[in-house]
């Protein structure tokens, strides 16, 4: 956990935060406590670490990799499986802007990171948005996992939505899968698209037809 807090401190310093090390560290510890909440079965510290690992591995694809790292930390800062629509992403974006402003990040940077967080609601990026593309690609990397890991992911998602009856969950999940399959490409950056898109589509189609 300490190494994750150190990674947070370095990234948030990289986006211009001026708060002291103690305040930055306390913010990182608080965020980790959010990521460890009991309702999280997939959207937990392991997911955060996995997203950060993808961002680090492909940081050269983004002009502002530290912004992407901070957005990764904040993109599921607020997560309630019972929330409706994109409420979690909107609340996380608002929280992100407020926290970063409090930590002394420039207002325009805090607003931009909040925008990146908001993109994870639908994973739809506009033209010329390499930072947003990397965050979305990293967030969806699990879709291209091997069959065993993908099965673990889908089981964890089902546990998060244990309050939803089976038929309703199946219908809602099918809508999500179909929306992803209808995208021209699940992944935006060409090297990630080439590496992951076919694997992800195979997993999604197998789940949808299973």
PDB file of C-alpha atoms in Angstrom:
ATOM      1  CA  UNK A   1       0.000   0.000   0.000  1.00  0.00           C
ATOM      2  CA  UNK A   2       2.863   2.338   0.799  1.00  0.00           C
ATOM      3  CA  UNK A   3       4.228   2.036  -2.729  1.00  0.00           C
ATOM      4  CA  UNK A   4       0.826   2.932  -4.141  1.00  0.00           C
ATOM      5  CA  UNK A   5       0.682   6.046  -1.989  1.00  0.00           C
ATOM      6  CA  UNK A   6       4.162   6.967  -3.198  1.00  0.00           C
ATOM      7  CA  UNK A   7       2.973   6.526  -6.786  1.00  0.00           C
ATOM      8  CA  UNK A   8      -0.022   8.768  -6.050  1.00  0.00           C
ATOM      9  CA  UNK A   9       2.195  11.423  -4.479  1.00  0.00           C
ATOM     10  CA  UNK A  10       4.547  11.431  -7.463  1.00  0.00           C
ATOM     11  CA  UNK A  11       1.713  11.631  -9.994  1.00  0.00           C
ATOM     12  CA  UNK A  12      -0.184  14.390  -8.229  1.00  0.00           C
ATOM     13  CA  UNK A  13       3.045  16.345  -7.839  1.00  0.00           C
ATOM     14  CA  UNK A  14       3.509  15.817 -11.566  1.00  0.00           C
ATOM     15  CA  UNK A  15       0.231  17.587 -12.330  1.00  0.00           C
ATOM     16  CA  UNK A  16       1.220  20.602 -10.257  1.00  0.00           C
ATOM     17  CA  UNK A  17      -0.183  19.978  -6.774  1.00  0.00           C
ATOM     18  CA  UNK A  18       1.519  22.248  -4.248  1.00  0.00           C
ATOM     19  CA  UNK A  19       0.328  20.695  -0.981  1.00  0.00           C
ATOM     20  CA  UNK A  20       2.892  19.259   1.388  1.00  0.00           C
ATOM     21  CA  UNK A  21       3.951  15.625   1.352  1.00  0.00           C
ATOM     22  CA  UNK A  22       1.891  14.833   4.450  1.00  0.00           C
ATOM     23  CA  UNK A  23      -1.287  16.196   2.887  1.00  0.00           C
ATOM     24  CA  UNK A  24      -0.626  14.404  -0.385  1.00  0.00           C
ATOM     25  CA  UNK A  25       0.071  11.166   1.452  1.00  0.00           C
ATOM     26  CA  UNK A  26      -3.075  11.530   3.530  1.00  0.00           C
ATOM     27  CA  UNK A  27      -5.093  12.051   0.347  1.00  0.00           C
ATOM     28  CA  UNK A  28      -3.574   8.913  -1.143  1.00  0.00           C
ATOM     29  CA  UNK A  29      -4.378   6.877   1.981  1.00  0.00           C
ATOM     30  CA  UNK A  30      -7.932   8.202   1.918  1.00  0.00           C
ATOM     31  CA  UNK A  31      -8.328   7.228  -1.725  1.00  0.00           C
ATOM     32  CA  UNK A  32      -7.066   3.717  -0.999  1.00  0.00           C
ATOM     33  CA  UNK A  33      -9.644   3.442   1.778  1.00  0.00           C
ATOM     34  CA  UNK A  34     -12.309   4.326  -0.784  1.00  0.00           C
ATOM     35  CA  UNK A  35     -11.002   1.707  -3.206  1.00  0.00           C
ATOM     36  CA  UNK A  36     -11.151  -0.888  -0.392  1.00  0.00           C
ATOM     37  CA  UNK A  37     -14.834  -0.346   0.452  1.00  0.00           C
ATOM     38  CA  UNK A  38     -16.786  -3.578   1.073  1.00  0.00           C
ATOM     39  CA  UNK A  39     -19.241  -3.154  -1.835  1.00  0.00           C
ATOM     40  CA  UNK A  40     -16.357  -3.371  -4.311  1.00  0.00           C
ATOM     41  CA  UNK A  41     -15.700  -6.816  -5.718  1.00  0.00           C
ATOM     42  CA  UNK A  42     -14.068  -5.806  -9.010  1.00  0.00           C
ATOM     43  CA  UNK A  43     -13.708  -2.019  -8.770  1.00  0.00           C
ATOM     44  CA  UNK A  44     -11.170  -2.321  -5.977  1.00  0.00           C
ATOM     45  CA  UNK A  45      -7.471  -1.732  -5.315  1.00  0.00           C
ATOM     46  CA  UNK A  46      -6.547  -4.574  -7.681  1.00  0.00           C
ATOM     47  CA  UNK A  47      -8.402  -2.819 -10.507  1.00  0.00           C
ATOM     48  CA  UNK A  48      -6.711   0.479  -9.652  1.00  0.00           C
ATOM     49  CA  UNK A  49      -3.301  -1.211  -9.708  1.00  0.00           C
ATOM     50  CA  UNK A  50      -4.054  -2.891 -13.022  1.00  0.00           C
ATOM     51  CA  UNK A  51      -5.136   0.369 -14.659  1.00  0.00           C
ATOM     52  CA  UNK A  52      -2.050   2.155 -13.353  1.00  0.00           C
ATOM     53  CA  UNK A  53       0.173  -0.638 -14.678  1.00  0.00           C
ATOM     54  CA  UNK A  54      -1.262  -0.241 -18.179  1.00  0.00           C
ATOM     55  CA  UNK A  55      -0.826   3.532 -18.024  1.00  0.00           C
ATOM     56  CA  UNK A  56       2.775   3.141 -16.898  1.00  0.00           C
ATOM     57  CA  UNK A  57       3.527   0.577 -19.598  1.00  0.00           C
ATOM     58  CA  UNK A  58       2.108   2.768 -22.355  1.00  0.00           C
ATOM     59  CA  UNK A  59       2.815   6.222 -20.922  1.00  0.00           C
ATOM     60  CA  UNK A  60       4.545   7.284 -24.140  1.00  0.00           C
ATOM     61  CA  UNK A  61       1.138   7.263 -25.876  1.00  0.00           C
ATOM     62  CA  UNK A  62      -0.103  10.176 -23.752  1.00  0.00           C
ATOM     63  CA  UNK A  63       1.237  13.741 -23.751  1.00  0.00           C
ATOM     64  CA  UNK A  64       0.324  14.134 -20.058  1.00  0.00           C
ATOM     65  CA  UNK A  65       0.784  10.705 -18.461  1.00  0.00           C
ATOM     66  CA  UNK A  66       0.645  12.019 -14.900  1.00  0.00           C
ATOM     67  CA  UNK A  67      -2.795  13.467 -15.587  1.00  0.00           C
ATOM     68  CA  UNK A  68      -3.860  10.043 -16.792  1.00  0.00           C
ATOM     69  CA  UNK A  69      -2.389   8.415 -13.675  1.00  0.00           C
ATOM     70  CA  UNK A  70      -4.222  10.818 -11.370  1.00  0.00           C
ATOM     71  CA  UNK A  71      -7.432  10.306 -13.338  1.00  0.00           C
ATOM     72  CA  UNK A  72      -6.960   6.551 -12.908  1.00  0.00           C
ATOM     73  CA  UNK A  73      -6.766   7.018  -9.142  1.00  0.00           C
ATOM     74  CA  UNK A  74      -9.934   9.097  -9.165  1.00  0.00           C
ATOM     75  CA  UNK A  75     -12.071   7.464 -11.855  1.00  0.00           C
ATOM     76  CA  UNK A  76     -13.878   5.146  -9.418  1.00  0.00           C
ATOM     77  CA  UNK A  77     -13.242   7.147  -6.258  1.00  0.00           C
ATOM     78  CA  UNK A  78     -16.998   7.072  -5.701  1.00  0.00           C
ATOM     79  CA  UNK A  79     -18.517   3.717  -6.514  1.00  0.00           C
ATOM     80  CA  UNK A  80     -21.966   2.526  -5.533  1.00  0.00           C
ATOM     81  CA  UNK A  81     -23.348  -0.436  -7.527  1.00  0.00           C
ATOM     82  CA  UNK A  82     -26.852   0.828  -6.746  1.00  0.00           C
ATOM     83  CA  UNK A  83     -26.249   4.200  -8.429  1.00  0.00           C
ATOM     84  CA  UNK A  84     -28.174   4.963 -11.592  1.00  0.00           C
ATOM     85  CA  UNK A  85     -26.712   5.688 -15.028  1.00  0.00           C
ATOM     86  CA  UNK A  86     -23.412   7.549 -14.944  1.00  0.00           C
ATOM     87  CA  UNK A  87     -23.932   8.883 -11.417  1.00  0.00           C
ATOM     88  CA  UNK A  88     -20.747   7.257 -10.096  1.00  0.00           C
ATOM     89  CA  UNK A  89     -18.603   8.769 -12.856  1.00  0.00           C
ATOM     90  CA  UNK A  90     -20.181  12.218 -12.505  1.00  0.00           C
ATOM     91  CA  UNK A  91     -19.742  12.152  -8.741  1.00  0.00           C
ATOM     92  CA  UNK A  92     -16.158  10.915  -9.077  1.00  0.00           C
ATOM     93  CA  UNK A  93     -15.366  13.693 -11.566  1.00  0.00           C
ATOM     94  CA  UNK A  94     -16.785  16.325  -9.222  1.00  0.00           C
ATOM     95  CA  UNK A  95     -14.885  14.821  -6.312  1.00  0.00           C
ATOM     96  CA  UNK A  96     -11.682  14.745  -8.377  1.00  0.00           C
ATOM     97  CA  UNK A  97     -11.847  18.428  -9.249  1.00  0.00           C
ATOM     98  CA  UNK A  98     -12.511  19.395  -5.654  1.00  0.00           C
ATOM     99  CA  UNK A  99      -9.745  17.234  -4.210  1.00  0.00           C
ATOM    100  CA  UNK A 100      -7.133  18.370  -6.719  1.00  0.00           C
ATOM    101  CA  UNK A 101      -8.025  22.008  -6.184  1.00  0.00           C
ATOM    102  CA  UNK A 102      -7.667  21.498  -2.428  1.00  0.00           C
ATOM    103  CA  UNK A 103      -4.244  19.947  -2.989  1.00  0.00           C
ATOM    104  CA  UNK A 104      -3.114  23.003  -4.936  1.00  0.00           C
ATOM    105  CA  UNK A 105      -3.304  21.735  -8.509  1.00  0.00           C
ATOM    106  CA  UNK A 106      -3.932  24.478 -11.096  1.00  0.00           C
ATOM    107  CA  UNK A 107      -7.636  24.966 -11.718  1.00  0.00           C
ATOM    108  CA  UNK A 108      -7.391  24.156 -15.414  1.00  0.00           C
ATOM    109  CA  UNK A 109      -5.516  20.913 -14.668  1.00  0.00           C
ATOM    110  CA  UNK A 110      -8.051  19.889 -12.016  1.00  0.00           C
ATOM    111  CA  UNK A 111     -10.850  20.521 -14.521  1.00  0.00           C
ATOM    112  CA  UNK A 112      -9.073  18.528 -17.237  1.00  0.00           C
ATOM    113  CA  UNK A 113      -8.530  15.543 -14.936  1.00  0.00           C
ATOM    114  CA  UNK A 114     -12.194  15.712 -13.943  1.00  0.00           C
ATOM    115  CA  UNK A 115     -13.042  15.593 -17.654  1.00  0.00           C
ATOM    116  CA  UNK A 116     -10.878  12.490 -18.062  1.00  0.00           C
ATOM    117  CA  UNK A 117     -12.634  10.828 -15.131  1.00  0.00           C
ATOM    118  CA  UNK A 118     -15.986  11.579 -16.745  1.00  0.00           C
ATOM    119  CA  UNK A 119     -14.947   9.801 -19.940  1.00  0.00           C
ATOM    120  CA  UNK A 120     -15.001   6.456 -18.148  1.00  0.00           C
ATOM    121  CA  UNK A 121     -18.811   6.596 -18.048  1.00  0.00           C
ATOM    122  CA  UNK A 122     -19.128   5.606 -21.704  1.00  0.00           C
ATOM    123  CA  UNK A 123     -15.492   5.244 -22.758  1.00  0.00           C
ATOM    124  CA  UNK A 124     -16.180   7.499 -25.735  1.00  0.00           C
ATOM    125  CA  UNK A 125     -13.428   9.929 -26.654  1.00  0.00           C
ATOM    126  CA  UNK A 126     -13.398  12.707 -29.200  1.00  0.00           C
ATOM    127  CA  UNK A 127     -10.859  13.476 -31.855  1.00  0.00           C
ATOM    128  CA  UNK A 128      -7.280  14.125 -30.729  1.00  0.00           C
ATOM    129  CA  UNK A 129      -7.628  13.051 -27.098  1.00  0.00           C
ATOM    130  CA  UNK A 130      -4.678  10.719 -26.475  1.00  0.00           C
ATOM    131  CA  UNK A 131      -4.814  11.206 -22.689  1.00  0.00           C
ATOM    132  CA  UNK A 132      -8.472  10.227 -22.623  1.00  0.00           C
ATOM    133  CA  UNK A 133      -7.858   7.342 -24.973  1.00  0.00           C
ATOM    134  CA  UNK A 134      -5.138   5.884 -22.770  1.00  0.00           C
ATOM    135  CA  UNK A 135      -7.306   6.131 -19.655  1.00  0.00           C
ATOM    136  CA  UNK A 136     -10.249   4.448 -21.386  1.00  0.00           C
ATOM    137  CA  UNK A 137      -8.046   1.770 -22.931  1.00  0.00           C
ATOM    138  CA  UNK A 138      -6.471   1.028 -19.554  1.00  0.00           C
ATOM    139  CA  UNK A 139      -9.865   0.886 -17.851  1.00  0.00           C
ATOM    140  CA  UNK A 140     -11.104  -1.645 -20.414  1.00  0.00           C
ATOM    141  CA  UNK A 141      -7.914  -3.740 -20.535  1.00  0.00           C
ATOM    142  CA  UNK A 142      -9.591  -6.494 -18.498  1.00  0.00           C
ATOM    143  CA  UNK A 143     -11.841  -7.257 -21.468  1.00  0.00           C
ATOM    144  CA  UNK A 144      -8.838  -8.674 -23.320  1.00  0.00           C
ATOM    145  CA  UNK A 145      -7.745 -10.940 -20.475  1.00  0.00           C
ATOM    146  CA  UNK A 146      -7.356 -14.695 -20.869  1.00  0.00           C
ATOM    147  CA  UNK A 147     -10.509 -16.772 -20.420  1.00  0.00           C
ATOM    148  CA  UNK A 148      -9.847 -17.645 -16.767  1.00  0.00           C
ATOM    149  CA  UNK A 149      -9.153 -14.061 -15.725  1.00  0.00           C
ATOM    150  CA  UNK A 150     -12.126 -12.812 -17.737  1.00  0.00           C
ATOM    151  CA  UNK A 151     -14.359 -15.318 -15.935  1.00  0.00           C
ATOM    152  CA  UNK A 152     -13.061 -14.031 -12.590  1.00  0.00           C
ATOM    153  CA  UNK A 153     -13.888 -10.489 -13.706  1.00  0.00           C
ATOM    154  CA  UNK A 154     -17.451 -11.334 -14.728  1.00  0.00           C
ATOM    155  CA  UNK A 155     -18.018 -13.222 -11.474  1.00  0.00           C
ATOM    156  CA  UNK A 156     -16.786 -10.226  -9.481  1.00  0.00           C
ATOM    157  CA  UNK A 157     -19.100  -7.905 -11.408  1.00  0.00           C
ATOM    158  CA  UNK A 158     -22.024 -10.215 -10.628  1.00  0.00           C
ATOM    159  CA  UNK A 159     -21.134 -10.093  -6.904  1.00  0.00           C
ATOM    160  CA  UNK A 160     -21.118  -6.293  -7.024  1.00  0.00           C
ATOM    161  CA  UNK A 161     -24.639  -6.426  -8.407  1.00  0.00           C
ATOM    162  CA  UNK A 162     -25.882  -9.174  -6.121  1.00  0.00           C
ATOM    163  CA  UNK A 163     -28.877  -6.981  -5.274  1.00  0.00           C
ATOM    164  CA  UNK A 164     -30.104  -7.214  -8.899  1.00  0.00           C
ATOM    165  CA  UNK A 165     -32.269 -10.249  -9.809  1.00  0.00           C
ATOM    166  CA  UNK A 166     -30.728 -12.664 -12.303  1.00  0.00           C
ATOM    167  CA  UNK A 167     -33.007 -11.821 -15.236  1.00  0.00           C
ATOM    168  CA  UNK A 168     -32.578  -8.073 -14.797  1.00  0.00           C
ATOM    169  CA  UNK A 169     -28.826  -8.431 -14.439  1.00  0.00           C
ATOM    170  CA  UNK A 170     -28.582 -10.586 -17.554  1.00  0.00           C
ATOM    171  CA  UNK A 171     -30.578  -8.062 -19.574  1.00  0.00           C
ATOM    172  CA  UNK A 172     -28.558  -5.096 -18.329  1.00  0.00           C
ATOM    173  CA  UNK A 173     -25.259  -6.868 -18.840  1.00  0.00           C
ATOM    174  CA  UNK A 174     -26.278  -7.821 -22.389  1.00  0.00           C
ATOM    175  CA  UNK A 175     -26.896  -4.157 -23.172  1.00  0.00           C
ATOM    176  CA  UNK A 176     -23.401  -3.292 -21.959  1.00  0.00           C
ATOM    177  CA  UNK A 177     -21.802  -6.074 -23.987  1.00  0.00           C
ATOM    178  CA  UNK A 178     -23.694  -5.169 -27.160  1.00  0.00           C
ATOM    179  CA  UNK A 179     -22.736  -1.498 -26.810  1.00  0.00           C
ATOM    180  CA  UNK A 180     -19.066  -2.455 -26.554  1.00  0.00           C
ATOM    181  CA  UNK A 181     -19.273  -4.813 -29.519  1.00  0.00           C
ATOM    182  CA  UNK A 182     -20.907  -2.108 -31.625  1.00  0.00           C
ATOM    183  CA  UNK A 183     -17.951   0.232 -31.172  1.00  0.00           C
ATOM    184  CA  UNK A 184     -15.745   0.539 -34.285  1.00  0.00           C
ATOM    185  CA  UNK A 185     -12.890  -0.350 -31.972  1.00  0.00           C
ATOM    186  CA  UNK A 186     -12.960  -1.142 -28.260  1.00  0.00           C
ATOM    187  CA  UNK A 187      -9.453   0.289 -27.900  1.00  0.00           C
ATOM    188  CA  UNK A 188      -8.375   3.644 -29.287  1.00  0.00           C
ATOM    189  CA  UNK A 189      -4.583   3.657 -29.422  1.00  0.00           C
ATOM    190  CA  UNK A 190      -3.403   1.620 -32.446  1.00  0.00           C
ATOM    191  CA  UNK A 191      -0.862  -0.596 -30.609  1.00  0.00           C
ATOM    192  CA  UNK A 192      -3.409  -1.479 -27.942  1.00  0.00           C
ATOM    193  CA  UNK A 193      -6.119  -2.011 -30.532  1.00  0.00           C
ATOM    194  CA  UNK A 194      -3.886  -4.399 -32.451  1.00  0.00           C
ATOM    195  CA  UNK A 195      -2.938  -6.307 -29.302  1.00  0.00           C
ATOM    196  CA  UNK A 196      -6.284  -6.443 -27.511  1.00  0.00           C
ATOM    197  CA  UNK A 197      -9.303  -5.785 -29.715  1.00  0.00           C
ATOM    198  CA  UNK A 198      -9.774  -9.285 -31.135  1.00  0.00           C
ATOM    199  CA  UNK A 199      -9.274 -10.897 -27.704  1.00  0.00           C
ATOM    200  CA  UNK A 200     -11.781  -8.544 -26.117  1.00  0.00           C
ATOM    201  CA  UNK A 201     -14.401  -9.150 -28.788  1.00  0.00           C
ATOM    202  CA  UNK A 202     -14.012 -12.911 -28.396  1.00  0.00           C
ATOM    203  CA  UNK A 203     -14.552 -12.629 -24.634  1.00  0.00           C
ATOM    204  CA  UNK A 204     -17.559 -10.332 -25.007  1.00  0.00           C
ATOM    205  CA  UNK A 205     -19.217 -12.521 -27.625  1.00  0.00           C
ATOM    206  CA  UNK A 206     -18.633 -15.671 -25.567  1.00  0.00           C
ATOM    207  CA  UNK A 207     -20.205 -14.038 -22.521  1.00  0.00           C
ATOM    208  CA  UNK A 208     -23.112 -12.635 -24.524  1.00  0.00           C
ATOM    209  CA  UNK A 209     -23.872 -16.002 -26.113  1.00  0.00           C
ATOM    210  CA  UNK A 210     -23.136 -18.077 -23.041  1.00  0.00           C
TER     211      UNK A 210
END
